[in-house]
Structure formats: C-alpha cells, structure tokens
PDB file of C-alpha atoms in Angstrom:
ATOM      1  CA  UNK A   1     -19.872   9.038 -32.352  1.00  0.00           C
ATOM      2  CA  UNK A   2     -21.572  12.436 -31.426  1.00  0.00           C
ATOM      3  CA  UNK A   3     -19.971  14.159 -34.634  1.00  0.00           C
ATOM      4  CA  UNK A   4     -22.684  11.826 -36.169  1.00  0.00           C
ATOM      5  CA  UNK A   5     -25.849  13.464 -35.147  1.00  0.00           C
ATOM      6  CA  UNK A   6     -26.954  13.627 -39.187  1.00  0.00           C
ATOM      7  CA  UNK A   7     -27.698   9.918 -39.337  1.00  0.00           C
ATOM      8  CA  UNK A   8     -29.475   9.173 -35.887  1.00  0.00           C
ATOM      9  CA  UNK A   9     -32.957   8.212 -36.182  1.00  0.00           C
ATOM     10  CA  UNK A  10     -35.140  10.769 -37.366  1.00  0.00           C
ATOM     11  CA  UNK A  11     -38.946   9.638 -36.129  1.00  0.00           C
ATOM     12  CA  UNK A  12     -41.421  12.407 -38.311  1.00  0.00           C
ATOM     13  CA  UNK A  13     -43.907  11.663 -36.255  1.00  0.00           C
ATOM     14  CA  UNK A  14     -42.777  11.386 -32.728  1.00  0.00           C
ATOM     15  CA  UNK A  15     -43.491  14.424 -30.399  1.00  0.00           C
ATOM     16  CA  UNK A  16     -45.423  15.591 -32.984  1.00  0.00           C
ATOM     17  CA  UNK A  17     -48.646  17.903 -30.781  1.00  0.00           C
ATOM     18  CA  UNK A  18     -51.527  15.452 -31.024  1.00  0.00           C
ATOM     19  CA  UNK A  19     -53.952  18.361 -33.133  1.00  0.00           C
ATOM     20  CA  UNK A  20     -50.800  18.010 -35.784  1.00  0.00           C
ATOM     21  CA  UNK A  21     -50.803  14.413 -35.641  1.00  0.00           C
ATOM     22  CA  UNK A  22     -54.664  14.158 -36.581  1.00  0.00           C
ATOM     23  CA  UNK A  23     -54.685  16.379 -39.015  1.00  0.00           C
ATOM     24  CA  UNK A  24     -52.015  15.121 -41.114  1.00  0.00           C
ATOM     25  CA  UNK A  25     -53.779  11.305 -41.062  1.00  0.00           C
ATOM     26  CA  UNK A  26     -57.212  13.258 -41.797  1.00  0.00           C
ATOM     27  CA  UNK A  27     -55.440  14.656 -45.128  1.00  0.00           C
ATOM     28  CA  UNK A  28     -53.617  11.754 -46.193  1.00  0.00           C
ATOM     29  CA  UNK A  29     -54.503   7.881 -47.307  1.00  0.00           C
ATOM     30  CA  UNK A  30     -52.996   4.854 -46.230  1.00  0.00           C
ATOM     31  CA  UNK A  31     -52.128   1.787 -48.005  1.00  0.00           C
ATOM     32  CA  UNK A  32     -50.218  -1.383 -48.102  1.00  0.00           C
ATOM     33  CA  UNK A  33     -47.119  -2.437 -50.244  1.00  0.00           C
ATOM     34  CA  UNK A  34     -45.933  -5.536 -50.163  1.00  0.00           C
ATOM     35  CA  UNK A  35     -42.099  -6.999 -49.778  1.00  0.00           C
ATOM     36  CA  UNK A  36     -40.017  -6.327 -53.031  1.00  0.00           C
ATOM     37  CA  UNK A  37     -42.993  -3.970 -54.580  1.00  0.00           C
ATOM     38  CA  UNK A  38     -42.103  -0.610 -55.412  1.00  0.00           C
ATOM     39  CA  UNK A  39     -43.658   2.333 -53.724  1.00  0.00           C
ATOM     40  CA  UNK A  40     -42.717   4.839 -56.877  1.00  0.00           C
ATOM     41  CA  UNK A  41     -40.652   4.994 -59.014  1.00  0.00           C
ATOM     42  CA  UNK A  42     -37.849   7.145 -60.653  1.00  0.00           C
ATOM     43  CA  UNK A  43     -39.559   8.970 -63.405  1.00  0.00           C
ATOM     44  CA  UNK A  44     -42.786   8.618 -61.663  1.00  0.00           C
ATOM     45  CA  UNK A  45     -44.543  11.916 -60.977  1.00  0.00           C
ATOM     46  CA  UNK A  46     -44.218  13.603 -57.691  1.00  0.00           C
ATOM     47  CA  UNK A  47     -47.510  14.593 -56.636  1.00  0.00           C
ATOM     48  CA  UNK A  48     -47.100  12.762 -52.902  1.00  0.00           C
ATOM     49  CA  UNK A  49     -44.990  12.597 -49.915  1.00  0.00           C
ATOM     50  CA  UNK A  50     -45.387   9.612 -47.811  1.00  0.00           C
ATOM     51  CA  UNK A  51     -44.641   9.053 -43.719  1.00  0.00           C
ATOM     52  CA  UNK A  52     -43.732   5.385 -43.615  1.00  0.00           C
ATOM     53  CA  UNK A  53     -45.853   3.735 -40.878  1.00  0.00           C
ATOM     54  CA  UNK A  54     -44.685   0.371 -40.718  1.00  0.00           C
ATOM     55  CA  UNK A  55     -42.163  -1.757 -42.332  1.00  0.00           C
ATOM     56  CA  UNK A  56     -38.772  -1.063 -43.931  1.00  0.00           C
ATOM     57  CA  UNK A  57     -37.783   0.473 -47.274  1.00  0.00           C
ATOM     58  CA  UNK A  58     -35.004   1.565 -49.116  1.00  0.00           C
ATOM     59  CA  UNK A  59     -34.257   4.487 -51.430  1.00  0.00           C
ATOM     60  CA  UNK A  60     -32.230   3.933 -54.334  1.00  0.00           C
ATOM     61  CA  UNK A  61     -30.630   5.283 -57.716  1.00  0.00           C
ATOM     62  CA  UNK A  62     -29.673   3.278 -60.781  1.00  0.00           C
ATOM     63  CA  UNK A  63     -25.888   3.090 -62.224  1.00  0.00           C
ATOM     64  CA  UNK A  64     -26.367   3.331 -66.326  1.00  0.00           C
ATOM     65  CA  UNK A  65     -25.337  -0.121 -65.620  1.00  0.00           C
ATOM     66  CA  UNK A  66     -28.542  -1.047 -63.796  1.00  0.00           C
ATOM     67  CA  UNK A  67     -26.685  -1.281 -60.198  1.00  0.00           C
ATOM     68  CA  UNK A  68     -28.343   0.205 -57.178  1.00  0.00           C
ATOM     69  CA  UNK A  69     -27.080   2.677 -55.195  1.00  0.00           C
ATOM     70  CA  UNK A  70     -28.705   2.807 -51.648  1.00  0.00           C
ATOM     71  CA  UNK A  71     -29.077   6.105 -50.187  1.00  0.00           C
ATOM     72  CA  UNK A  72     -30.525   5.026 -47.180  1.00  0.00           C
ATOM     73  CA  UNK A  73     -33.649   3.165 -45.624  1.00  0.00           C
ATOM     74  CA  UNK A  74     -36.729   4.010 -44.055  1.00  0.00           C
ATOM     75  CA  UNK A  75     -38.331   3.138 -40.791  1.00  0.00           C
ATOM     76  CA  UNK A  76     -41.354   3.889 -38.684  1.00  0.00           C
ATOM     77  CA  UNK A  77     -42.281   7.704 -38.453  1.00  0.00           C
ATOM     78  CA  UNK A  78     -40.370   8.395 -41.330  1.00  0.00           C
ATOM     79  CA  UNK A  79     -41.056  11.150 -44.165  1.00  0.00           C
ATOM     80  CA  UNK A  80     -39.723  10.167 -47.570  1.00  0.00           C
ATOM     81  CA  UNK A  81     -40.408  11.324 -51.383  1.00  0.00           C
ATOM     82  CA  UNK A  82     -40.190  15.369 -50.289  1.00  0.00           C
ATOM     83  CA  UNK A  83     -37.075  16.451 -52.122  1.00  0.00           C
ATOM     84  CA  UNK A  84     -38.980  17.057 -55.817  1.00  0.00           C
ATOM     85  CA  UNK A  85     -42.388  17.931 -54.482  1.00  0.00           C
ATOM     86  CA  UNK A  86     -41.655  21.738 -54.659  1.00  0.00           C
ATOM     87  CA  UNK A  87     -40.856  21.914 -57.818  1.00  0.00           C
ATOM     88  CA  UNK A  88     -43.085  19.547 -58.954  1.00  0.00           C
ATOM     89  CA  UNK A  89     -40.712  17.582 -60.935  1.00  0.00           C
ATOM     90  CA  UNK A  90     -40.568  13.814 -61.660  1.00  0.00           C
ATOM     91  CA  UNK A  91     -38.829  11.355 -59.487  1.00  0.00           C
ATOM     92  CA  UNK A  92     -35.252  10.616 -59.661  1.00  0.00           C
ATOM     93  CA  UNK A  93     -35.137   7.844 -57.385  1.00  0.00           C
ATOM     94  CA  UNK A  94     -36.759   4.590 -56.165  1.00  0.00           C
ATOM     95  CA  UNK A  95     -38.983   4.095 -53.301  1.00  0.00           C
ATOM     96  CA  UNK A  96     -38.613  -0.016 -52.253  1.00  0.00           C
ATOM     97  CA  UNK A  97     -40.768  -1.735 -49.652  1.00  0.00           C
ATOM     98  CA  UNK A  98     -37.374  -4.003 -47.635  1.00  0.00           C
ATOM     99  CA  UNK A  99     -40.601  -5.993 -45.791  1.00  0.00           C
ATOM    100  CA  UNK A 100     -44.595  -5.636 -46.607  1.00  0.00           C
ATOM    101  CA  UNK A 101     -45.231  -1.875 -45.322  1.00  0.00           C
ATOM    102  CA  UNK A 102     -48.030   0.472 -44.706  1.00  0.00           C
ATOM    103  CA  UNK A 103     -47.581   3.786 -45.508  1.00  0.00           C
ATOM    104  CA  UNK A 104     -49.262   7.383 -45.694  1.00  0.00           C
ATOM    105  CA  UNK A 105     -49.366   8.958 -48.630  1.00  0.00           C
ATOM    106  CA  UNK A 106     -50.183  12.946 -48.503  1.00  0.00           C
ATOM    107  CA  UNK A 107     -50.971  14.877 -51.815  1.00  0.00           C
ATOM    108  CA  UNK A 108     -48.683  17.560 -52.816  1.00  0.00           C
ATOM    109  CA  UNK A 109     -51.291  20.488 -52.070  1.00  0.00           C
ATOM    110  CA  UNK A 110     -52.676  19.188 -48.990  1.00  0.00           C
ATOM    111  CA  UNK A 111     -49.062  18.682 -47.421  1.00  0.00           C
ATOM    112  CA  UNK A 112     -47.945  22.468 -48.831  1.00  0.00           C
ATOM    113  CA  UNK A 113     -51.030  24.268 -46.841  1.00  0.00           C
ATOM    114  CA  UNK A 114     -50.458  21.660 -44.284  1.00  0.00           C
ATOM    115  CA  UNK A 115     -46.911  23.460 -43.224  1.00  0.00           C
ATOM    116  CA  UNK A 116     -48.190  26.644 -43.928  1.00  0.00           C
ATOM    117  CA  UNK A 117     -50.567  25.738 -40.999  1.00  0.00           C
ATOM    118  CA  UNK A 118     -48.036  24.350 -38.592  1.00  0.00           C
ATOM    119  CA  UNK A 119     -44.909  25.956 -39.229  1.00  0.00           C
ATOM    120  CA  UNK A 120     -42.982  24.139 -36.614  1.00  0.00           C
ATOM    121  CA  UNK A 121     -43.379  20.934 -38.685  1.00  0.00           C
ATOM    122  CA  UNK A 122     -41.949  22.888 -41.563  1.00  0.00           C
ATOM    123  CA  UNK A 123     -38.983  23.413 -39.355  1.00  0.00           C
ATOM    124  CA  UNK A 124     -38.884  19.783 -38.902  1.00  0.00           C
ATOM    125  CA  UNK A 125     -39.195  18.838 -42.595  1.00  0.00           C
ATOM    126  CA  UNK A 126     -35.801  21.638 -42.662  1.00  0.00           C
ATOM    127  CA  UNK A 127     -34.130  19.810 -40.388  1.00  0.00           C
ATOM    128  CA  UNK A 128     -34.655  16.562 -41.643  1.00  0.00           C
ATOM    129  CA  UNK A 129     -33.732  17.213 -45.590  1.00  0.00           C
ATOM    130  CA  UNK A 130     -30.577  19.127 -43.576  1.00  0.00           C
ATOM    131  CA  UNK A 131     -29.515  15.333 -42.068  1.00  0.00           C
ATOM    132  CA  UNK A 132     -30.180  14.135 -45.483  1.00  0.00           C
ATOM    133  CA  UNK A 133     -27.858  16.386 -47.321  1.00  0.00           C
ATOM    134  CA  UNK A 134     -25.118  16.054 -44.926  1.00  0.00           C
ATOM    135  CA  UNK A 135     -25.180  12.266 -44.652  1.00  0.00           C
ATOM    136  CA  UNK A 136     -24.961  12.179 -48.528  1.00  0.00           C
ATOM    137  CA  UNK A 137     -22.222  14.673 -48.310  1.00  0.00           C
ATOM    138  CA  UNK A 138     -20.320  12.363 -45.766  1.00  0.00           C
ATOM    139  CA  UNK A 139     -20.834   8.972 -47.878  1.00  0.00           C
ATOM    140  CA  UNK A 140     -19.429  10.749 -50.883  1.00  0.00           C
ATOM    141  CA  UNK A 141     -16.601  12.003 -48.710  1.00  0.00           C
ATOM    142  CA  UNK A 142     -16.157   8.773 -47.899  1.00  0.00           C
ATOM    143  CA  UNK A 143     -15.983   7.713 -51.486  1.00  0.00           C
ATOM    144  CA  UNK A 144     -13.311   9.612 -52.580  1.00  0.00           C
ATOM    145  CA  UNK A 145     -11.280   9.608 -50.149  1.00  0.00           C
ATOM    146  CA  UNK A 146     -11.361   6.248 -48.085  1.00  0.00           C
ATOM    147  CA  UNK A 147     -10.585   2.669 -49.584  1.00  0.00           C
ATOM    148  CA  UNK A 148     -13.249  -0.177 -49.103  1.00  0.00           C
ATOM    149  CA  UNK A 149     -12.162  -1.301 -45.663  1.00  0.00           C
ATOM    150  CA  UNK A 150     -12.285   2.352 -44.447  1.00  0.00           C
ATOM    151  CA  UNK A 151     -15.861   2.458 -45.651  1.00  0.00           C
ATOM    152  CA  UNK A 152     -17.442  -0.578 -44.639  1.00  0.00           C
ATOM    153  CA  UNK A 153     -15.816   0.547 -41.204  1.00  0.00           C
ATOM    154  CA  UNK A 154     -17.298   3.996 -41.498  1.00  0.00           C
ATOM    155  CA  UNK A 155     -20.538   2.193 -42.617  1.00  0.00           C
ATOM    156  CA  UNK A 156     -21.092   0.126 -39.577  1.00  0.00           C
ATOM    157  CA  UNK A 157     -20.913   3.108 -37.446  1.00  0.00           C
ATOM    158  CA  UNK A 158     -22.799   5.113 -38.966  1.00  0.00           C
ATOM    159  CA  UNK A 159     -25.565   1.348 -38.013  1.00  0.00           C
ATOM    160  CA  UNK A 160     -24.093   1.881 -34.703  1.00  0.00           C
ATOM    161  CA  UNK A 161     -25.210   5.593 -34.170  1.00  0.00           C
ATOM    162  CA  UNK A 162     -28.706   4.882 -36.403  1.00  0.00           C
ATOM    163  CA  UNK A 163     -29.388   1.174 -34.913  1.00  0.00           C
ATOM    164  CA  UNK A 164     -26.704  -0.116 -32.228  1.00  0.00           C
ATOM    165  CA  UNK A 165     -27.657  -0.756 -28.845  1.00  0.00           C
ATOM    166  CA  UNK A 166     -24.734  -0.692 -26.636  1.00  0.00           C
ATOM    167  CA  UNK A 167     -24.749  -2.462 -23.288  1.00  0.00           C
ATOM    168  CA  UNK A 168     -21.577  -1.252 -22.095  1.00  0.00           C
ATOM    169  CA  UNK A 169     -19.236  -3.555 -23.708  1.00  0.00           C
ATOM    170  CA  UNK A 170     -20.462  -4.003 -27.584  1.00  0.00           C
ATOM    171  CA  UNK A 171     -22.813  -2.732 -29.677  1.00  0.00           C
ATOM    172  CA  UNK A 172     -25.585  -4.735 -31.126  1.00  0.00           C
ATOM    173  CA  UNK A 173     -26.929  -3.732 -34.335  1.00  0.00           C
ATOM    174  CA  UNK A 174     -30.588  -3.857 -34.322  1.00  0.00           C
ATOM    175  CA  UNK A 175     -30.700  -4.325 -38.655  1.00  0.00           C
ATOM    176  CA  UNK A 176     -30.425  -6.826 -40.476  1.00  0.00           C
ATOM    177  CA  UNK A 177     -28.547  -5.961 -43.720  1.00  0.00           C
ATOM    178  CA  UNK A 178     -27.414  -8.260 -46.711  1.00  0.00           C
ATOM    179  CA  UNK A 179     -23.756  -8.162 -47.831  1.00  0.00           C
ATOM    180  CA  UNK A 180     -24.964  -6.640 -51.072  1.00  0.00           C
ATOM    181  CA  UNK A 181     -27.147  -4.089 -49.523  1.00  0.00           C
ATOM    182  CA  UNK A 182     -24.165  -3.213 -47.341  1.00  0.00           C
ATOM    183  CA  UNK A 183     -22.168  -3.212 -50.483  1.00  0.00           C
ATOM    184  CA  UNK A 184     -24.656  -0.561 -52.453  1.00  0.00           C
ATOM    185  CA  UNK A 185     -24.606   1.418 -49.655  1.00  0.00           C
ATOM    186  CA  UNK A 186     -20.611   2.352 -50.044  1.00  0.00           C
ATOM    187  CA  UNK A 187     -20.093   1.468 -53.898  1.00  0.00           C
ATOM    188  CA  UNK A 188     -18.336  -1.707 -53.347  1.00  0.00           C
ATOM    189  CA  UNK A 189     -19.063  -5.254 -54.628  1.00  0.00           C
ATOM    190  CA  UNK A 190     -20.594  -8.165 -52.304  1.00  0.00           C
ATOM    191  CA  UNK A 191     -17.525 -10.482 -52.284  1.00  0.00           C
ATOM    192  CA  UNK A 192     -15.260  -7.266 -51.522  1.00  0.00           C
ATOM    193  CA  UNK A 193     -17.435  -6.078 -47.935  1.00  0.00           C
ATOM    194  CA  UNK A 194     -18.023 -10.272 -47.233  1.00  0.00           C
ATOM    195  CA  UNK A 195     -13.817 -10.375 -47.220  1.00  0.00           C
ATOM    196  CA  UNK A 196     -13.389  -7.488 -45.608  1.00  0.00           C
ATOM    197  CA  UNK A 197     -16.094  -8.064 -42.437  1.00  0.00           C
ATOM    198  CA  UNK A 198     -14.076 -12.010 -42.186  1.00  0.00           C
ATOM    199  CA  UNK A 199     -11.106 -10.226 -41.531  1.00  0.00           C
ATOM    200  CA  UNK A 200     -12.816  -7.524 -39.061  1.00  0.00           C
ATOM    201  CA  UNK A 201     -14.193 -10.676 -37.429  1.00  0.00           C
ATOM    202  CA  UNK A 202     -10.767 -12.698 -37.200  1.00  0.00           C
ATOM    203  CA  UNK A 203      -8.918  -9.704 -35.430  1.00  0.00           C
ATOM    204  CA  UNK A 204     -12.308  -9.631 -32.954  1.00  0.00           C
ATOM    205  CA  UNK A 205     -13.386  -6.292 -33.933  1.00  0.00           C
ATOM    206  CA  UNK A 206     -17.369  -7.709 -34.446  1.00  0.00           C
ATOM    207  CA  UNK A 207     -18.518 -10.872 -33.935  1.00  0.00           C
ATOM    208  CA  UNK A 208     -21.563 -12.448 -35.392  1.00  0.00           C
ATOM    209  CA  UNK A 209     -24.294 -14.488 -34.065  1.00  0.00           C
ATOM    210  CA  UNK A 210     -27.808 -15.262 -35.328  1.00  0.00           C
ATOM    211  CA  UNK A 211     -27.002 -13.192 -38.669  1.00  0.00           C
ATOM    212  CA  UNK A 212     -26.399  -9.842 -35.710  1.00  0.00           C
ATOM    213  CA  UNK A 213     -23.565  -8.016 -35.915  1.00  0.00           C
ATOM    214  CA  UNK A 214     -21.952  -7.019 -32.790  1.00  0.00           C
ATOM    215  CA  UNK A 215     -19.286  -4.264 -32.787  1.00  0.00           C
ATOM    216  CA  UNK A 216     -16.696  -5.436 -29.803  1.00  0.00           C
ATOM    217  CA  UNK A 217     -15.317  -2.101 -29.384  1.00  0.00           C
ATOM    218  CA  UNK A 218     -16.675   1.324 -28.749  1.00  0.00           C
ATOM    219  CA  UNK A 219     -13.909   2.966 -30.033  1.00  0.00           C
ATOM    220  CA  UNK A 220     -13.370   0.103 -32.847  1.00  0.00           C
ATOM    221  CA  UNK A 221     -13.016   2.708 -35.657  1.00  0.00           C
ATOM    222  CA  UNK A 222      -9.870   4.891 -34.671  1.00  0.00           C
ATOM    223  CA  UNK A 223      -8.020   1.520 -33.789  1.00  0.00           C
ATOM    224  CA  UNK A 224      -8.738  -0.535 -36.773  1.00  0.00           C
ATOM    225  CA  UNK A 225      -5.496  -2.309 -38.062  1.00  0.00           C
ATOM    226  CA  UNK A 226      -4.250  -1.203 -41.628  1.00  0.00           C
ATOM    227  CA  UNK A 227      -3.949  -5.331 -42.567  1.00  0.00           C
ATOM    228  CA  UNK A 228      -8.106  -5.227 -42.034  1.00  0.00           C
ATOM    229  CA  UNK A 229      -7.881  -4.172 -45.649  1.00  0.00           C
ATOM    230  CA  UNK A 230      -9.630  -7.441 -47.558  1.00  0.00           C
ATOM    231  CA  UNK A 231      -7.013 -10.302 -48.605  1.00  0.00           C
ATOM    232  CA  UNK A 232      -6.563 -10.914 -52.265  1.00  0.00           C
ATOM    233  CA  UNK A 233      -9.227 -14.126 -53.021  1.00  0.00           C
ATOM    234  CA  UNK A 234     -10.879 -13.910 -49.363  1.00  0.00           C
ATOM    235  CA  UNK A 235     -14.447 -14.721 -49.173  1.00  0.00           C
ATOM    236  CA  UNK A 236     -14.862 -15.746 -45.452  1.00  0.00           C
ATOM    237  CA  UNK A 237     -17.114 -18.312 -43.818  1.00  0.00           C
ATOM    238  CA  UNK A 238     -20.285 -15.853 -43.474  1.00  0.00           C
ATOM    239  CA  UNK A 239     -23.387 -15.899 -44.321  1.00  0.00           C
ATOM    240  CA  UNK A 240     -24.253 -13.863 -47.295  1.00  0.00           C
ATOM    241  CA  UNK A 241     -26.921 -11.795 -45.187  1.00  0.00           C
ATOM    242  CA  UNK A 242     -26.091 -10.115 -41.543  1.00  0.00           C
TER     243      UNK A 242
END
C-alpha cells in the first residue's frame, strides 16, 4: 500500500516547533459545532481556515440533484477550508461536523503573515493541498475507469492506509463509516456498496464485528475474485452503518 502515501494521515499540527504551535492558537479562536451542524458553507465567504481540534467532519459537494459527494473527512490536527482563501473567493464546498467538534478558526490575514513568518509551515500547507489533489485525482481515476466493486475495494484501502491497524494477520479499520457515506465517497448508491461488501464478506475477504470492518487479507485487493461484483437484487444481512 506504499504507492498510497497521498491519503495517510496528515496531522497539521503534529511536530509542529512549540513557538509555531503558540502562535498560531494566539491568532486564531476556537469554538464548538455540534453533530450534524455545518461549519460553512458552499457559497459562504472565505475569510477563515480552520485546524480541526477535535471531532470528525466531512467535506462535501452537492450533485444539481442535491446528492453529496464526500471528498474526504477530517480528524484531529487537521487544516481544512485553505483551497479559496488566496483568492479570496466564496466557498464551493461544505464543511460538516460527523460528531460535536471543536475547532480553530484563523482569519485570512492573520494565517497569510502567519506563513510568511514560518515558512516551513508554508511548506507543509504545500504538501498537504499536494495529497489533496492527488487523492482527488486517484478517486476520479477510479471513477472512470473501475466498476463499483473495484471501487468500494479501492475505497477500503485507501481506510486501510488512512485508518487500519494491522496486527499481522488483518487489518482493523479504526472508522466507523455508514453504507451511504461509503457510497458518496465513490459515486455509488447505498444498496449497491451494502451488496457488494455481503459478497466481500461471504468469500472471507473482511469480516465484521461490532459494526468494525476487518480486512482478512493484506494483499486482499490484487486477489479479489471477478464474481465479488454485487448480485442482481442482493442486499446482504448487514447493518446499514460499519
């Protein structure tokens, strides 16, 4: 999974030099947002970026249709709403608390002179919008060119290199993800992924236990089976989240 390195956890704030650290909480605010509250909005001005500091969100887009498309969530030590802060144009996607969060919020000015300051967070902020770009680059690969059982596979690998924990044998994924969410993630629809992880279960590629997803195999993805494509009607015995 090493040709993965784009969507491994990307902590803002750890390692950071403690003088860098301080500063950036002395410049910004922090706040609470509760579960299913939106942090902003798209079409919301972008005067802020924000390091998440606890809790779990999502960023999104809206289909003309009104369905989401997950770009990916947010954890702890995270640095989110950047992309349209240099140009100082509106927002063009949605920032959604998963769980009650707290967050830091950093004006637009203060943040600018703030990496003029340290320029070996800028590099960081560089390298982290360069993981962003290529992840979204890989999902729409993905899109294109894989059908739904090829991407809900790719999908839970890419959870493997972000949030498994292997223990030598299988990997247990340490998120908690709804069919749907999984489904928004790879432009698919709920009862489509629910079929398709049944039949991953049946042939003993994951199991699942307390709504955790354990991948059996290290090497699961190369050897998948061409019949783990979902079955015409199949809605498995699972539970609707992980």
């Amino acid at each position: 999974m090493d040709e993965l390195w784009f969507v491994r956890p990307y902590d803002f704030l750890a390692e950071m030099p403690k003088a860098a650290k301080e500063e950036l909480f002395s410049i910004g605010a922090t706040f609470n947002v509760k579960k299913d509250q939106l942090i902003f909005n798209a079409g919301a001005a972008s005067d802020c970026v924000y390091v998440l500091l606890s809790g779990r969100t999502k960023i999104y887009e809206l289909t003309p249709e009104g369905k989401e498309v997950i770009l990916w969530f947010c954890f702890p030590g995270e640095l989110f709403g950047i992309a349209e802060i240099m140009r100082e144009t509106r927002r063009v996607v949605h920032a959604h608390a998963c769980t009650n969060v707290r967050v830091l919020r950093i004006k637009r000015d203060l943040f600018t002179k703030y990496l003029m300051a340290y320029p070996e967070i800028s590099f960081r902020v560089i390298e982290l919008l360069a993981c962003r770009l290529r992840e979204l680059g890989d999902v729409m690969t993905n899109l294109v060119a894989d059908d739904v059982a090829s991407r809900v596979a790719k999908l839970l690998t890419r959870l493997c290199v972000r949030h498994g924990k292997d223990n030598g044998r299988e990997y247990k994924l340490d998120i908690c993800l709804t069919h749907q969410e999984m489904a928004d993630m790879i432009g698919a629809t709920r009862q489509t992924v629910t079929s398709v992880l049944s039949n991953l279960k049946r042939q003993g590629f994951l199991r699942i236990e307390n709504k955790t997803i354990y991948i059996q195999n290290n090497k699961w993805v190369s050897s998948l089976p061409v019949d783990s494509k979902p079955e015409s009607g199949e809605q498995g015995g699972m539970n609707e989240s992980c």
